[in-house]
mmCIF file of C-alpha atoms in Angstrom:
data_model
loop_
_atom_site.group_PDB
_atom_site.id
_atom_site.type_symbol
_atom_site.label_atom_id
_atom_site.label_comp_id
_atom_site.label_asym_id
_atom_site.label_seq_id
_atom_site.Cartn_x
_atom_site.Cartn_y
_atom_site.Cartn_z
ATOM 1 C CA UNK A 1 36.120 19.036 -44.754
ATOM 2 C CA UNK A 2 38.269 21.682 -45.143
ATOM 3 C CA UNK A 3 41.063 22.186 -43.136
ATOM 4 C CA UNK A 4 39.520 25.335 -41.634
ATOM 5 C CA UNK A 5 36.437 23.475 -40.794
ATOM 6 C CA UNK A 6 38.221 20.733 -38.976
ATOM 7 C CA UNK A 7 40.102 23.340 -36.576
ATOM 8 C CA UNK A 8 37.379 24.468 -35.636
ATOM 9 C CA UNK A 9 35.497 22.196 -35.016
ATOM 10 C CA UNK A 10 38.496 21.565 -32.518
ATOM 11 C CA UNK A 11 37.651 24.822 -30.896
ATOM 12 C CA UNK A 12 35.650 24.739 -27.669
ATOM 13 C CA UNK A 13 31.984 26.434 -28.102
ATOM 14 C CA UNK A 14 32.322 29.730 -26.540
ATOM 15 C CA UNK A 15 35.743 30.358 -28.547
ATOM 16 C CA UNK A 16 34.256 28.978 -31.814
ATOM 17 C CA UNK A 17 31.766 31.694 -31.868
ATOM 18 C CA UNK A 18 34.314 34.211 -31.204
ATOM 19 C CA UNK A 19 36.468 33.111 -33.368
ATOM 20 C CA UNK A 20 33.465 33.128 -36.390
ATOM 21 C CA UNK A 21 32.456 36.814 -35.182
ATOM 22 C CA UNK A 22 36.552 37.974 -35.894
ATOM 23 C CA UNK A 23 37.339 35.785 -38.542
ATOM 24 C CA UNK A 24 38.707 38.568 -40.394
ATOM 25 C CA UNK A 25 41.076 40.226 -37.834
ATOM 26 C CA UNK A 26 42.354 36.856 -36.813
ATOM 27 C CA UNK A 27 43.511 35.874 -40.637
ATOM 28 C CA UNK A 28 44.651 39.492 -40.502
ATOM 29 C CA UNK A 29 46.826 38.242 -37.717
ATOM 30 C CA UNK A 30 48.044 35.007 -39.296
ATOM 31 C CA UNK A 31 49.051 36.941 -42.891
ATOM 32 C CA UNK A 32 50.935 39.762 -40.168
ATOM 33 C CA UNK A 33 52.578 36.569 -38.471
ATOM 34 C CA UNK A 34 53.592 34.920 -41.684
ATOM 35 C CA UNK A 35 54.771 38.768 -43.266
ATOM 36 C CA UNK A 36 56.780 39.644 -39.478
ATOM 37 C CA UNK A 37 58.887 36.085 -40.281
ATOM 38 C CA UNK A 38 59.439 37.455 -44.253
ATOM 39 C CA UNK A 39 59.991 40.633 -43.194
ATOM 40 C CA UNK A 40 62.759 39.684 -40.431
ATOM 41 C CA UNK A 41 65.063 37.761 -42.630
ATOM 42 C CA UNK A 42 64.766 40.726 -44.894
ATOM 43 C CA UNK A 43 65.655 42.890 -42.510
ATOM 44 C CA UNK A 44 67.928 41.409 -41.261
ATOM 45 C CA UNK A 45 69.957 39.960 -44.012
ATOM 46 C CA UNK A 46 70.302 43.867 -45.200
ATOM 47 C CA UNK A 47 71.281 45.934 -41.991
ATOM 48 C CA UNK A 48 73.621 43.012 -40.563
ATOM 49 C CA UNK A 49 75.545 42.981 -44.802
ATOM 50 C CA UNK A 50 75.062 45.969 -47.464
ATOM 51 C CA UNK A 51 72.950 47.945 -45.950
ATOM 52 C CA UNK A 52 74.586 48.014 -41.929
ATOM 53 C CA UNK A 53 74.630 51.836 -41.570
ATOM 54 C CA UNK A 54 71.398 52.509 -42.898
ATOM 55 C CA UNK A 55 69.339 50.264 -40.990
ATOM 56 C CA UNK A 56 65.868 52.743 -42.144
ATOM 57 C CA UNK A 57 66.637 51.949 -45.538
ATOM 58 C CA UNK A 58 66.402 47.899 -44.807
ATOM 59 C CA UNK A 59 63.054 48.473 -42.955
ATOM 60 C CA UNK A 60 61.132 50.768 -46.004
ATOM 61 C CA UNK A 61 63.351 47.641 -48.345
ATOM 62 C CA UNK A 62 61.856 44.913 -46.609
ATOM 63 C CA UNK A 63 58.509 46.470 -45.467
ATOM 64 C CA UNK A 64 57.438 47.182 -49.226
ATOM 65 C CA UNK A 65 58.548 43.361 -50.428
ATOM 66 C CA UNK A 66 56.398 42.164 -47.002
ATOM 67 C CA UNK A 67 53.426 44.826 -48.065
ATOM 68 C CA UNK A 68 53.598 42.700 -52.122
ATOM 69 C CA UNK A 69 52.889 39.632 -49.985
ATOM 70 C CA UNK A 70 50.716 40.553 -47.745
ATOM 71 C CA UNK A 71 48.861 42.626 -50.626
ATOM 72 C CA UNK A 72 48.643 38.994 -52.375
ATOM 73 C CA UNK A 73 47.476 37.082 -48.930
ATOM 74 C CA UNK A 74 45.255 39.356 -47.457
ATOM 75 C CA UNK A 75 43.161 39.798 -51.017
ATOM 76 C CA UNK A 76 43.345 36.385 -51.908
ATOM 77 C CA UNK A 77 42.238 35.060 -47.879
ATOM 78 C CA UNK A 78 41.375 37.828 -45.741
ATOM 79 C CA UNK A 79 38.871 39.956 -46.782
ATOM 80 C CA UNK A 80 38.622 37.823 -49.419
ATOM 81 C CA UNK A 81 35.118 38.508 -49.390
ATOM 82 C CA UNK A 82 35.312 42.143 -49.153
ATOM 83 C CA UNK A 83 35.765 44.674 -52.338
ATOM 84 C CA UNK A 84 34.700 44.410 -55.044
ATOM 85 C CA UNK A 85 36.461 47.665 -56.334
ATOM 86 C CA UNK A 86 38.726 47.448 -60.104
ATOM 87 C CA UNK A 87 41.586 45.347 -58.367
ATOM 88 C CA UNK A 88 44.172 48.260 -60.346
ATOM 89 C CA UNK A 89 41.409 50.743 -57.672
ATOM 90 C CA UNK A 90 41.621 48.544 -55.206
ATOM 91 C CA UNK A 91 45.689 48.089 -55.307
ATOM 92 C CA UNK A 92 45.997 51.655 -55.220
ATOM 93 C CA UNK A 93 44.201 52.237 -52.060
ATOM 94 C CA UNK A 94 46.134 48.661 -50.709
ATOM 95 C CA UNK A 95 50.239 49.821 -50.949
ATOM 96 C CA UNK A 96 49.239 53.590 -50.397
ATOM 97 C CA UNK A 97 47.785 52.402 -46.939
ATOM 98 C CA UNK A 98 50.048 49.874 -46.221
ATOM 99 C CA UNK A 99 52.622 52.278 -47.978
ATOM 100 C CA UNK A 100 51.918 54.379 -45.102
ATOM 101 C CA UNK A 101 51.877 52.080 -42.671
ATOM 102 C CA UNK A 102 55.594 51.181 -43.657
ATOM 103 C CA UNK A 103 56.595 54.879 -42.190
ATOM 104 C CA UNK A 104 54.868 54.120 -39.600
ATOM 105 C CA UNK A 105 56.602 51.175 -38.477
ATOM 106 C CA UNK A 106 60.103 52.736 -39.887
ATOM 107 C CA UNK A 107 59.285 55.680 -37.474
ATOM 108 C CA UNK A 108 60.449 54.328 -33.900
ATOM 109 C CA UNK A 109 63.695 53.232 -35.659
ATOM 110 C CA UNK A 110 64.046 56.766 -37.304
ATOM 111 C CA UNK A 111 63.746 58.440 -34.624
ATOM 112 C CA UNK A 112 66.002 56.841 -32.289
ATOM 113 C CA UNK A 113 68.815 56.523 -34.701
ATOM 114 C CA UNK A 114 68.632 60.258 -36.143
ATOM 115 C CA UNK A 115 66.982 62.239 -33.023
ATOM 116 C CA UNK A 116 68.538 59.824 -29.526
ATOM 117 C CA UNK A 117 71.616 58.799 -32.440
ATOM 118 C CA UNK A 118 70.893 55.251 -30.292
ATOM 119 C CA UNK A 119 72.794 53.285 -33.875
ATOM 120 C CA UNK A 120 76.484 56.098 -32.841
ATOM 121 C CA UNK A 121 76.248 55.340 -29.332
ATOM 122 C CA UNK A 122 75.759 51.583 -28.991
ATOM 123 C CA UNK A 123 79.090 48.715 -29.280
ATOM 124 C CA UNK A 124 77.776 45.929 -28.391
ATOM 125 C CA UNK A 125 76.263 44.253 -32.204
ATOM 126 C CA UNK A 126 73.384 41.835 -29.601
ATOM 127 C CA UNK A 127 72.259 45.205 -27.819
ATOM 128 C CA UNK A 128 71.550 46.802 -31.011
ATOM 129 C CA UNK A 129 69.740 43.897 -32.633
ATOM 130 C CA UNK A 130 67.542 43.836 -29.371
ATOM 131 C CA UNK A 131 67.440 47.591 -29.936
ATOM 132 C CA UNK A 132 66.507 47.068 -33.330
ATOM 133 C CA UNK A 133 63.820 44.204 -33.451
ATOM 134 C CA UNK A 134 61.972 46.590 -30.226
ATOM 135 C CA UNK A 135 61.786 49.071 -31.919
ATOM 136 C CA UNK A 136 60.732 47.491 -35.549
ATOM 137 C CA UNK A 137 58.791 44.069 -35.217
ATOM 138 C CA UNK A 138 57.263 44.856 -31.250
ATOM 139 C CA UNK A 139 56.307 48.922 -31.329
ATOM 140 C CA UNK A 140 56.272 49.708 -34.733
ATOM 141 C CA UNK A 141 54.419 46.967 -36.391
ATOM 142 C CA UNK A 142 51.930 47.373 -33.397
ATOM 143 C CA UNK A 143 51.065 51.096 -34.538
ATOM 144 C CA UNK A 144 51.505 49.892 -38.421
ATOM 145 C CA UNK A 145 48.931 46.641 -37.324
ATOM 146 C CA UNK A 146 46.506 48.997 -36.005
ATOM 147 C CA UNK A 147 46.021 51.607 -38.589
ATOM 148 C CA UNK A 148 46.388 49.332 -41.400
ATOM 149 C CA UNK A 149 43.642 46.843 -40.121
ATOM 150 C CA UNK A 150 41.173 50.000 -40.123
ATOM 151 C CA UNK A 151 42.590 51.503 -43.022
ATOM 152 C CA UNK A 152 41.988 48.199 -44.541
ATOM 153 C CA UNK A 153 38.560 47.837 -43.671
ATOM 154 C CA UNK A 154 37.901 51.260 -44.341
ATOM 155 C CA UNK A 155 39.185 52.489 -47.805
ATOM 156 C CA UNK A 156 40.542 48.922 -49.831
ATOM 157 C CA UNK A 157 38.005 45.828 -48.477
ATOM 158 C CA UNK A 158 34.606 47.961 -47.794
ATOM 159 C CA UNK A 159 31.899 46.291 -46.939
ATOM 160 C CA UNK A 160 29.360 47.940 -49.184
ATOM 161 C CA UNK A 161 31.709 46.987 -51.988
ATOM 162 C CA UNK A 162 31.546 42.824 -51.921
ATOM 163 C CA UNK A 163 32.560 40.371 -54.282
ATOM 164 C CA UNK A 164 30.012 37.633 -55.246
ATOM 165 C CA UNK A 165 30.602 34.880 -54.398
ATOM 166 C CA UNK A 166 31.183 31.912 -56.116
ATOM 167 C CA UNK A 167 28.476 29.927 -56.301
ATOM 168 C CA UNK A 168 30.921 26.735 -57.285
ATOM 169 C CA UNK A 169 33.404 27.421 -54.329
ATOM 170 C CA UNK A 170 32.273 26.204 -50.401
ATOM 171 C CA UNK A 171 33.813 28.534 -47.795
ATOM 172 C CA UNK A 172 33.590 27.914 -43.981
ATOM 173 C CA UNK A 173 33.975 31.175 -42.737
ATOM 174 C CA UNK A 174 30.293 31.947 -44.435
ATOM 175 C CA UNK A 175 26.892 31.054 -43.198
ATOM 176 C CA UNK A 176 23.616 29.702 -44.888
ATOM 177 C CA UNK A 177 23.555 31.387 -47.677
ATOM 178 C CA UNK A 178 22.085 31.222 -50.908
ATOM 179 C CA UNK A 179 24.319 30.500 -53.640
ATOM 180 C CA UNK A 180 25.733 33.903 -55.444
ATOM 181 C CA UNK A 181 24.404 36.030 -52.438
ATOM 182 C CA UNK A 182 26.231 39.119 -51.786
ATOM 183 C CA UNK A 183 27.544 39.096 -48.459
ATOM 184 C CA UNK A 184 27.103 41.962 -45.675
ATOM 185 C CA UNK A 185 22.927 41.403 -47.985
ATOM 186 C CA UNK A 186 20.331 40.366 -45.879
#
């Protein structure tokens, strides 16, 4: 029994059916949480040291690195049965969508610093850290997460270009389909 099967076996039935129905969204959220922690570590490491005066640059840099990790995790886990495009085309779409997502996530911080000059008016480091966190990781990430989930499913990993399932691999996310049959096919 796989790890996912074991976890699902412990979930009460009404929630198990809901989890199976929204398994891609749940996986996308787990990948997002993982890359959020990765992004946070890089952003604060940079914005509290060498990029102290340039938090937007630190956010874009941390966002780009987190996006590379996100591509690997989403392609190989969250959306592993979607896509089917040539890898370079899929990657180009993923990174274009994610690049737009990085800009969306950085927008609240940019507006606060460049329009409202919030960084110039804050002398307390704790207040500045809280403001940066709320702008970057709550407002910015929520905005970009909604955009990326929609755009990745629509463009980078669409249903109509599903990958073939390897008959030698068992996947707990799939129902009882014949080996080698494409997902989304009757």
